[in-house]
Amino acid sequence: MIKNGTLLKFKKLSVPEVHTAQLISNVAGENITIIEEEQAKNILNVLSEYHVLSNCTKTKVVCALYDQEFTEISRGVNYVFGVEVCNVDVCKKDYGQNPEHRHGICRAIHSEVMALRNWYTGTVEREPYYAFVTRYPCEDCVSKMSVLGVKVIYYSAKDSNEHTNTISPDMLNYLEHKYKVHIISIQN
């Protein structure tokens, strides 16, 4: 992650070991491995400890990318560069209430983009396969992650402000079919 022009190194997470996994077929007909909800919940809970690194005033989001063997290869938090462009009053006042302010005013770089950037600029040669995000991913982030190989996205059903955080069934179906990823909401 970059802060004031400096790349910050995250300390390695102590992620609970993945004990059981299930092989399923995704919408593209590919065999993918998913883990049990409790294991995904543990990973998302550990990630939520890193919300403090985000400077976003609306909601703090963390994303971690893992390879197919569940080795963490990158992490990122949403971050606003040049805080003077962020309209703090609009973000705090209109959170979830005014649809035209929800995305149009936001100046934060999404956590998924930061995780992809950190992976791309790192020295790790492993390909991302899983993403764990502490908030539902937007379509742009799903698109970017799927192009770079992510097959499964787990997201937390509550965000850093404890707001309900879900994707509608229609949008979920659209995203999964368009981008050929499996998106799983984890109740926490």
CSV table of C-alpha atoms in Angstrom, one decimal:
chain,number,residue,atom,x,y,z
A,1,MET,CA,0.0,0.0,0.0
A,2,ILE,CA,1.2,3.5,-0.6
A,3,LYS,CA,1.0,6.2,2.0
A,4,ASN,CA,2.5,9.6,1.4
A,5,GLY,CA,4.3,8.2,-1.6
A,6,THR,CA,5.9,5.3,0.3
A,7,LEU,CA,5.1,1.7,-0.2
A,8,LEU,CA,4.0,0.2,3.1
A,9,LYS,CA,4.7,-3.5,3.7
A,10,PHE,CA,1.9,-5.3,5.5
A,11,LYS,CA,2.9,-7.9,8.1
A,12,LYS,CA,1.9,-11.4,7.2
A,13,LEU,CA,-1.4,-12.4,8.5
A,14,SER,CA,-1.8,-15.3,10.8
A,15,VAL,CA,-4.5,-16.9,8.8
A,16,PRO,CA,-6.3,-20.0,10.2
A,17,GLU,CA,-5.3,-23.1,8.3
A,18,VAL,CA,-7.8,-24.2,5.7
A,19,HIS,CA,-8.8,-27.7,6.7
A,20,THR,CA,-11.7,-28.6,4.4
A,21,ALA,CA,-12.6,-27.5,1.0
A,22,GLN,CA,-15.2,-28.5,-1.5
A,23,LEU,CA,-14.8,-28.8,-5.3
A,24,ILE,CA,-17.7,-27.2,-7.2
A,25,SER,CA,-18.4,-26.2,-10.8
A,26,ASN,CA,-18.7,-22.5,-11.4
A,27,VAL,CA,-20.9,-20.7,-14.0
A,28,ALA,CA,-18.2,-21.2,-16.6
A,29,GLY,CA,-18.2,-24.9,-16.0
A,30,GLU,CA,-14.7,-24.8,-14.4
A,31,ASN,CA,-14.0,-26.8,-11.3
A,32,ILE,CA,-13.1,-24.5,-8.4
A,33,THR,CA,-12.4,-25.1,-4.7
A,34,ILE,CA,-14.4,-23.2,-2.1
A,35,ILE,CA,-13.8,-23.3,1.7
A,36,GLU,CA,-16.3,-23.6,4.5
A,37,GLU,CA,-18.1,-20.4,5.6
A,38,GLU,CA,-16.5,-20.6,9.1
A,39,GLN,CA,-13.0,-20.6,7.6
A,40,ALA,CA,-13.8,-17.7,5.3
A,41,LYS,CA,-15.3,-15.8,8.3
A,42,ASN,CA,-12.1,-16.3,10.3
A,43,ILE,CA,-10.0,-14.9,7.4
A,44,LEU,CA,-12.4,-11.8,7.0
A,45,ASN,CA,-12.3,-11.2,10.8
A,46,VAL,CA,-8.5,-11.1,10.8
A,47,LEU,CA,-8.5,-8.8,7.8
A,48,SER,CA,-10.9,-6.4,9.5
A,49,GLU,CA,-8.2,-5.6,12.0
A,50,TYR,CA,-6.5,-3.7,9.2
A,51,HIS,CA,-9.4,-1.2,8.7
A,52,VAL,CA,-7.4,1.3,10.7
A,53,LEU,CA,-5.0,1.7,7.8
A,54,SER,CA,-7.7,3.2,5.5
A,55,ASN,CA,-8.2,6.9,5.6
A,56,CYS,CA,-11.6,6.8,4.0
A,57,THR,CA,-14.2,8.7,6.0
A,58,LYS,CA,-17.2,6.7,4.8
A,59,THR,CA,-16.2,3.1,5.2
A,60,LYS,CA,-13.0,1.2,5.6
A,61,VAL,CA,-12.3,-1.8,3.4
A,62,VAL,CA,-9.6,-4.4,3.3
A,63,CYS,CA,-8.9,-6.9,0.5
A,64,ALA,CA,-6.5,-9.8,0.5
A,65,LEU,CA,-5.6,-12.0,-2.5
A,66,TYR,CA,-4.6,-15.6,-2.2
A,67,ASP,CA,-3.3,-18.1,-4.6
A,68,GLN,CA,-4.9,-21.5,-5.3
A,69,GLU,CA,-3.0,-23.1,-2.3
A,70,PHE,CA,-4.4,-20.4,0.1
A,71,THR,CA,-1.1,-18.5,0.4
A,72,GLU,CA,-1.6,-14.8,0.8
A,73,ILE,CA,0.0,-13.0,-2.0
A,74,SER,CA,-1.2,-9.4,-1.6
A,75,ARG,CA,-3.3,-7.1,0.5
A,76,GLY,CA,-4.7,-3.6,0.2
A,77,VAL,CA,-7.0,-1.1,1.9
A,78,ASN,CA,-9.2,1.6,0.3
A,79,TYR,CA,-7.3,4.9,0.5
A,80,VAL,CA,-7.9,8.5,-0.5
A,81,PHE,CA,-4.9,10.2,-2.1
A,82,GLY,CA,-5.0,14.0,-1.7
A,83,VAL,CA,-7.5,14.2,1.1
A,84,GLU,CA,-8.4,17.7,0.0
A,85,VAL,CA,-10.4,16.2,-2.9
A,86,CYS,CA,-12.5,14.1,-0.5
A,87,ASN,CA,-15.8,15.8,0.5
A,88,VAL,CA,-15.9,14.5,4.1
A,89,ASP,CA,-19.3,16.1,4.8
A,90,VAL,CA,-21.0,14.5,1.8
A,91,CYS,CA,-19.5,11.1,2.6
A,92,LYS,CA,-20.6,11.1,6.2
A,93,LYS,CA,-24.0,12.8,5.8
A,94,ASP,CA,-25.2,10.9,2.8
A,95,TYR,CA,-23.9,7.4,3.4
A,96,GLY,CA,-26.4,5.0,2.0
A,97,GLN,CA,-29.2,7.7,1.7
A,98,ASN,CA,-28.5,9.6,-1.5
A,99,PRO,CA,-27.8,7.2,-4.4
A,100,GLU,CA,-26.2,9.9,-6.5
A,101,HIS,CA,-23.5,10.5,-3.8
A,102,ARG,CA,-22.7,6.9,-3.1
A,103,HIS,CA,-20.2,6.4,-5.9
A,104,GLY,CA,-20.0,9.7,-7.9
A,105,ILE,CA,-18.3,11.7,-5.2
A,106,CYS,CA,-16.0,9.0,-3.8
A,107,ARG,CA,-12.3,9.6,-4.5
A,108,ALA,CA,-11.0,6.5,-2.7
A,109,ILE,CA,-9.0,3.9,-4.5
A,110,HIS,CA,-10.8,0.7,-3.8
A,111,SER,CA,-9.1,-1.9,-1.6
A,112,GLU,CA,-9.3,-4.5,-4.4
A,113,VAL,CA,-7.4,-2.2,-6.8
A,114,MET,CA,-4.7,-1.6,-4.1
A,115,ALA,CA,-4.4,-5.3,-3.5
A,116,LEU,CA,-4.0,-5.9,-7.3
A,117,ARG,CA,-1.5,-3.1,-7.5
A,118,ASN,CA,0.5,-4.4,-4.6
A,119,TRP,CA,0.5,-7.9,-6.1
A,120,TYR,CA,1.5,-6.6,-9.5
A,121,THR,CA,4.4,-4.5,-8.2
A,122,GLY,CA,5.5,-7.2,-5.8
A,123,THR,CA,8.0,-10.0,-6.3
A,124,VAL,CA,5.5,-12.8,-5.8
A,125,GLU,CA,5.1,-15.0,-8.9
A,126,ARG,CA,1.9,-16.6,-7.7
A,127,GLU,CA,-1.4,-15.9,-9.5
A,128,PRO,CA,-4.4,-14.6,-7.5
A,129,TYR,CA,-7.2,-17.1,-7.3
A,130,TYR,CA,-9.2,-16.1,-4.2
A,131,ALA,CA,-10.1,-12.6,-2.9
A,132,PHE,CA,-11.4,-11.9,0.5
A,133,VAL,CA,-13.0,-8.4,0.9
A,134,THR,CA,-14.5,-6.8,4.0
A,135,ARG,CA,-17.2,-5.2,1.9
A,136,TYR,CA,-19.1,-6.3,-1.2
A,137,PRO,CA,-17.0,-5.6,-4.4
A,138,CYS,CA,-18.3,-3.2,-7.0
A,139,GLU,CA,-18.6,-4.4,-10.7
A,140,ASP,CA,-15.3,-2.6,-11.7
A,141,CYS,CA,-13.4,-4.5,-9.0
A,142,VAL,CA,-15.0,-7.8,-9.9
A,143,SER,CA,-14.0,-7.2,-13.5
A,144,LYS,CA,-10.4,-6.3,-12.7
A,145,MET,CA,-10.0,-9.3,-10.4
A,146,SER,CA,-11.5,-11.8,-12.8
A,147,VAL,CA,-9.3,-10.6,-15.7
A,148,LEU,CA,-6.2,-11.3,-13.5
A,149,GLY,CA,-7.4,-14.8,-12.5
A,150,VAL,CA,-9.5,-14.5,-9.4
A,151,LYS,CA,-12.1,-17.3,-9.5
A,152,VAL,CA,-13.7,-16.9,-6.0
A,153,ILE,CA,-14.6,-13.8,-4.1
A,154,TYR,CA,-15.6,-13.9,-0.4
A,155,TYR,CA,-17.1,-10.8,1.1
A,156,SER,CA,-18.3,-9.8,4.5
A,157,ALA,CA,-22.0,-9.2,4.9
A,158,LYS,CA,-21.4,-6.2,7.2
A,159,ASP,CA,-19.0,-3.4,6.5
A,160,SER,CA,-16.7,-1.5,8.9
A,161,ASN,CA,-19.7,0.7,10.0
A,162,GLU,CA,-21.8,-2.4,10.7
A,163,HIS,CA,-24.1,-1.6,7.8
A,164,THR,CA,-25.7,-4.5,6.0
A,165,ASN,CA,-23.5,-5.2,3.0
A,166,THR,CA,-25.1,-7.4,0.4
A,167,ILE,CA,-25.4,-7.7,-3.4
A,168,SER,CA,-28.9,-8.2,-4.7
A,169,PRO,CA,-29.6,-11.7,-6.2
A,170,ASP,CA,-30.0,-10.2,-9.7
A,171,MET,CA,-26.7,-8.3,-9.5
A,172,LEU,CA,-24.9,-11.3,-8.0
A,173,ASN,CA,-26.2,-13.5,-10.9
A,174,TYR,CA,-25.2,-10.8,-13.4
A,175,LEU,CA,-21.6,-10.5,-12.0
A,176,GLU,CA,-21.1,-14.2,-11.7
A,177,HIS,CA,-22.2,-14.9,-15.3
A,178,LYS,CA,-20.5,-11.9,-16.9
A,179,TYR,CA,-17.1,-12.3,-15.2
A,180,LYS,CA,-17.1,-16.0,-14.6
A,181,VAL,CA,-16.4,-15.7,-10.8
A,182,HIS,CA,-18.0,-17.3,-7.8
A,183,ILE,CA,-19.1,-14.6,-5.2
A,184,ILE,CA,-19.9,-15.7,-1.7
A,185,SER,CA,-21.4,-13.5,1.0
A,186,ILE,CA,-20.2,-14.4,4.5
A,187,GLN,CA,-22.5,-13.7,7.4
A,188,ASN,CA,-20.6,-12.2,10.3
